[in-house]
Coordinates of C-alpha atoms in Angstrom, one line a residue:
M8 CA 107.9 89.7 50.1
A9 CA 104.7 88.3 51.5
E10 CA 102.7 89.6 48.4
T11 CA 105.2 87.9 46.2
L12 CA 104.8 84.6 48.0
V13 CA 101.0 84.9 47.7
S14 CA 101.1 85.7 44.1
K15 CA 103.4 82.8 43.3
C16 CA 101.2 80.4 45.4
S17 CA 98.0 81.7 43.6
S18 CA 96.4 79.5 40.9
Q19 CA 92.9 78.7 39.8
F20 CA 91.1 76.3 42.1
T21 CA 91.6 72.7 41.0
K22 CA 89.7 69.5 41.4
L23 CA 89.8 67.5 44.6
S24 CA 92.7 65.2 45.3
S25 CA 92.3 62.6 48.0
F26 CA 95.3 61.7 50.2
S27 CA 95.8 59.1 52.9
L28 CA 96.9 61.5 55.6
T29 CA 96.7 61.1 59.3
S30 CA 93.5 62.4 60.8
S31 CA 92.8 62.6 64.6
S32 CA 89.5 62.8 65.7
S33 CA 100.1 82.5 78.8
N34 CA 97.9 84.5 80.7
L35 CA 94.7 86.0 79.4
Y36 CA 95.2 89.6 78.3
Q37 CA 93.3 92.4 79.9
R38 CA 90.6 93.4 77.4
Q39 CA 89.0 96.7 76.4
F40 CA 85.8 95.8 74.6
V41 CA 86.1 95.7 70.9
T42 CA 83.3 95.3 68.4
F43 CA 83.5 94.9 64.7
K44 CA 80.3 94.1 62.9
P45 CA 80.6 95.2 59.2
R46 CA 77.7 94.3 57.1
S47 CA 77.8 94.3 53.3
S48 CA 75.0 95.5 51.0
F49 CA 75.9 92.6 48.8
S50 CA 72.6 90.7 48.0
A51 CA 72.7 86.9 48.1
S52 CA 70.8 85.0 45.5
V53 CA 71.0 81.4 46.4
S54 CA 70.2 80.1 49.9
S55 CA 70.3 76.4 50.7
S56 CA 67.4 76.2 53.1
T57 CA 65.3 78.0 55.8
T58 CA 66.7 78.3 59.3
I59 CA 64.1 77.3 61.9
L60 CA 64.6 78.3 65.6
T61 CA 63.8 75.5 68.1
D62 CA 63.0 75.7 71.7
A63 CA 66.4 74.4 72.6
D64 CA 68.0 77.3 70.9
S65 CA 66.5 79.8 73.3
N66 CA 69.2 78.8 75.8
M67 CA 72.0 79.7 73.3
D68 CA 74.3 82.6 74.3
A69 CA 72.8 85.8 72.9
V70 CA 76.0 86.8 71.0
Q71 CA 76.5 83.4 69.5
R72 CA 72.8 83.1 68.6
R73 CA 73.0 86.4 66.7
L74 CA 76.0 85.3 64.8
M75 CA 74.4 81.9 64.1
F76 CA 71.4 83.5 62.4
E77 CA 72.9 86.7 60.9
D78 CA 76.1 85.3 59.4
E79 CA 75.8 83.8 55.9
C80 CA 78.5 81.2 55.2
I81 CA 79.7 80.5 51.6
L82 CA 78.6 77.0 50.4
V83 CA 81.1 75.3 48.1
D84 CA 81.4 71.9 46.4
A85 CA 84.3 69.5 46.9
N86 CA 86.4 71.5 44.3
D87 CA 85.8 74.7 46.2
A88 CA 83.5 76.2 43.7
V89 CA 80.8 78.5 45.2
V90 CA 77.4 77.0 44.9
G91 CA 75.4 79.2 47.3
H92 CA 75.1 80.4 50.9
D93 CA 73.3 79.6 54.1
T94 CA 73.2 80.7 57.7
K95 CA 76.0 79.7 60.1
Y96 CA 73.3 77.9 62.1
N97 CA 72.3 75.6 59.2
C98 CA 75.9 75.0 58.1
H99 CA 76.7 73.6 61.6
L100 CA 73.7 71.4 62.1
M101 CA 74.8 67.8 61.7
E102 CA 71.4 66.8 60.5
K103 CA 71.7 69.2 57.5
I104 CA 75.4 68.4 57.0
Q105 CA 74.5 64.7 56.7
S106 CA 71.2 65.0 54.8
E107 CA 72.1 67.9 52.4
N108 CA 75.9 67.5 52.4
L109 CA 76.3 71.2 53.3
L110 CA 80.0 72.1 52.9
H111 CA 81.2 75.7 53.7
R112 CA 84.4 77.6 53.1
A113 CA 86.5 78.3 56.2
F114 CA 90.0 79.5 57.2
S115 CA 92.4 78.8 60.0
V116 CA 95.1 81.3 60.9
F117 CA 98.5 80.4 62.4
L118 CA 100.1 83.5 63.8
F119 CA 103.8 83.4 64.9
N120 CA 105.6 86.1 66.7
S121 CA 109.2 87.1 66.0
K122 CA 110.5 84.4 68.3
Y123 CA 108.6 81.9 66.1
E124 CA 106.2 81.0 68.8
L125 CA 102.6 80.0 67.7
L126 CA 99.7 81.9 69.2
L127 CA 96.9 79.5 70.4
Q128 CA 93.5 80.3 71.8
Q129 CA 91.0 78.4 73.9
R130 CA 87.5 78.9 72.6
S131 CA 85.0 80.4 74.9
A132 CA 82.6 78.4 77.0
T133 CA 79.7 79.9 75.1
K134 CA 80.8 78.8 71.6
V135 CA 78.1 76.6 70.0
T136 CA 80.6 74.2 68.5
F137 CA 83.7 72.9 70.3
P138 CA 83.5 75.1 73.4
L139 CA 86.6 75.4 75.6
V140 CA 88.8 73.5 73.2
W141 CA 92.3 74.7 72.4
T142 CA 93.0 75.5 68.8
N143 CA 95.2 77.6 66.5
T144 CA 95.2 81.4 66.5
C145 CA 91.8 82.0 64.8
C146 CA 89.3 79.7 63.0
S147 CA 86.3 81.1 61.3
H148 CA 84.5 81.6 57.9
P149 CA 84.6 84.1 55.1
L150 CA 81.0 85.4 54.7
Y151 CA 78.8 85.7 51.7
R152 CA 79.7 89.3 50.9
E153 CA 81.6 91.0 48.1
S154 CA 84.8 91.6 50.0
E155 CA 85.1 88.0 51.2
L156 CA 84.1 86.3 47.9
I157 CA 87.1 87.7 46.0
E158 CA 89.1 84.7 44.7
E159 CA 92.0 86.4 43.1
N160 CA 95.1 85.9 45.3
Y161 CA 92.7 84.4 47.9
L162 CA 91.9 88.0 48.9
G163 CA 88.4 87.2 50.2
V164 CA 89.6 84.7 52.7
R165 CA 92.5 87.0 53.7
N166 CA 90.0 89.9 54.2
A167 CA 87.9 87.6 56.4
A168 CA 91.0 86.6 58.5
Q169 CA 91.8 90.2 59.2
R170 CA 88.2 90.9 60.2
K171 CA 88.0 88.0 62.6
L172 CA 91.4 88.5 64.2
L173 CA 90.1 92.0 65.2
D174 CA 86.7 90.6 66.3
E175 CA 88.1 87.6 68.3
L176 CA 91.5 88.8 69.6
G177 CA 91.3 92.6 69.3
I178 CA 94.3 92.7 67.0
P179 CA 94.2 96.0 65.1
S180 CA 93.8 95.6 61.4
D181 CA 96.8 97.8 60.7
E182 CA 99.0 95.3 62.5
L183 CA 97.8 92.6 60.1
P184 CA 98.1 93.7 56.5
V185 CA 96.1 91.3 54.3
N186 CA 99.0 90.9 51.9
E187 CA 101.0 89.3 54.7
F188 CA 98.7 86.3 55.2
I189 CA 100.3 83.4 53.3
P190 CA 97.9 80.7 52.2
L191 CA 99.8 77.3 52.4
G192 CA 97.1 74.8 51.6
R193 CA 93.5 73.7 51.9
I194 CA 91.9 70.8 53.7
L195 CA 88.4 69.3 53.6
Y196 CA 87.1 67.6 56.7
K197 CA 84.0 66.7 58.7
A198 CA 83.8 66.6 62.5
P199 CA 80.9 66.3 64.9
S200 CA 81.0 68.5 68.0
D201 CA 78.1 66.9 69.9
G202 CA 74.8 65.2 68.9
K203 CA 73.4 68.4 67.2
W204 CA 76.4 70.5 66.0
G205 CA 79.4 69.8 63.9
E206 CA 81.7 71.1 61.1
H207 CA 82.0 70.3 57.4
E208 CA 84.5 72.7 56.0
L209 CA 86.8 73.4 53.2
D210 CA 89.5 75.1 55.3
Y211 CA 92.2 77.5 54.0
L212 CA 95.4 77.4 56.1
L213 CA 96.8 80.9 56.5
F214 CA 100.2 81.6 58.0
I215 CA 101.6 85.0 59.2
V216 CA 104.6 86.1 61.2
R217 CA 103.9 89.3 63.1
D218 CA 104.3 90.8 66.6
V219 CA 100.9 92.1 67.5
S220 CA 98.9 93.7 70.4
M221 CA 95.8 91.9 71.6
A222 CA 92.6 92.5 73.5
P223 CA 90.7 89.2 73.4
N224 CA 87.0 89.2 73.2
P225 CA 85.5 87.0 76.0
D226 CA 82.5 86.2 73.9
E227 CA 84.9 84.3 71.6
V228 CA 88.0 83.5 73.6
A229 CA 88.6 82.1 77.0
E230 CA 92.4 82.2 77.1
V231 CA 95.4 82.8 74.8
K232 CA 99.0 81.8 74.9
Y233 CA 102.1 81.5 72.8
V234 CA 103.9 78.1 72.5
N235 CA 107.1 76.9 71.0
R236 CA 107.4 73.4 69.4
E237 CA 108.1 71.5 72.6
Q238 CA 105.3 73.2 74.5
L239 CA 102.9 72.3 71.7
K240 CA 104.0 68.7 71.7
E241 CA 103.4 68.6 75.5
L242 CA 99.9 70.1 74.9
V243 CA 99.1 67.5 72.3
M244 CA 100.3 64.7 74.7
K245 CA 98.1 66.0 77.5
A246 CA 95.1 66.1 75.2
E247 CA 95.8 62.5 74.1
L248 CA 96.0 61.4 77.7
G249 CA 93.0 63.4 78.7
E250 CA 95.0 65.3 81.3
E251 CA 93.5 68.5 82.9
G252 CA 90.4 68.0 80.7
L253 CA 92.4 69.5 77.8
K254 CA 91.0 69.1 74.3
L255 CA 92.2 70.2 70.9
S256 CA 89.9 71.2 68.0
P257 CA 89.7 68.5 65.3
W258 CA 90.9 70.8 62.5
F259 CA 93.9 71.9 64.5
R260 CA 94.8 68.3 65.3
I261 CA 94.6 67.4 61.6
V262 CA 97.1 70.2 60.8
V263 CA 99.4 69.3 63.7
D264 CA 99.5 65.7 62.7
N265 CA 100.0 66.3 58.9
F266 CA 101.6 69.6 58.3
L267 CA 102.4 72.0 61.2
F268 CA 105.9 70.9 62.3
K269 CA 107.4 70.7 58.8
W270 CA 105.8 74.0 58.0
W271 CA 107.2 75.5 61.2
D272 CA 110.7 74.8 59.7
H273 CA 109.8 77.0 56.8
V274 CA 108.5 79.7 59.1
E275 CA 111.8 79.9 60.9
N276 CA 113.8 79.6 57.6
G277 CA 111.8 82.2 55.8
S278 CA 111.0 79.6 53.1
L279 CA 107.2 79.3 53.2
L280 CA 107.1 79.4 49.4
E281 CA 108.5 75.9 49.4
A282 CA 105.6 74.6 51.5
C283 CA 102.8 76.3 49.6
D284 CA 100.4 74.0 47.7
M285 CA 97.1 75.7 46.8
K286 CA 96.4 73.3 43.9
T287 CA 95.6 70.4 46.2
I288 CA 92.6 70.0 48.4
H289 CA 93.6 67.4 51.1
N290 CA 90.5 65.3 51.8
L291 CA 90.8 64.1 55.4

């Protein structure tokens, strides 16, 4: 059924359409250490620029620093056509985002359990961008490698989602078949994190309904919890009021404000196909 939905939702990427949508700026599981660091032999041919380490970067967490310099993000234009690649470091520098208009491909996973509760994570304190903010289940990037550049049926993005859910949350890959990730839409947004770092992403929104086991990676995740609709609304209200120092990631807030609750209806009704729109890129 999931594969059928994905196939029906699939189409060639289309030109950017701009919409006036609203844009707003559980206990932690015991973890057995999980590592997952596949590297492809795929050779990249176009790199946007050179990454230069500064003195300030020496204080960066060792794990996050390695990922910043080793991971190669996929650079795209506003129509989601691949135009090259660059380091995760460069892709998140606001200076380069502003001066070179670097835009990279990303994904955001929304995982629901069989009670239709949404799994949220709080990003770790060592994350370079948006540390300790609450967000959807998993947010990351397909990398510039063969398995994650496959555009047919959005397989590259779905492969990347399966990889990062293991890496960040310790969810075994066999519990997350790639054909069960349902792509519902794409958003394009820009958001600064602080004076140096930020995001400029063309983000694929992937939904999946599965009961899973977890072993969160503390290098990536500070806390996880499932929420129902009312609990999420309460979380959003606390973030708006600044209570308990709670913050939400900008991409998650965009999805909450524009799509999530109506899509939640489709999750519960088993009618995600009705919500799927992969032809439009919502420019927020």
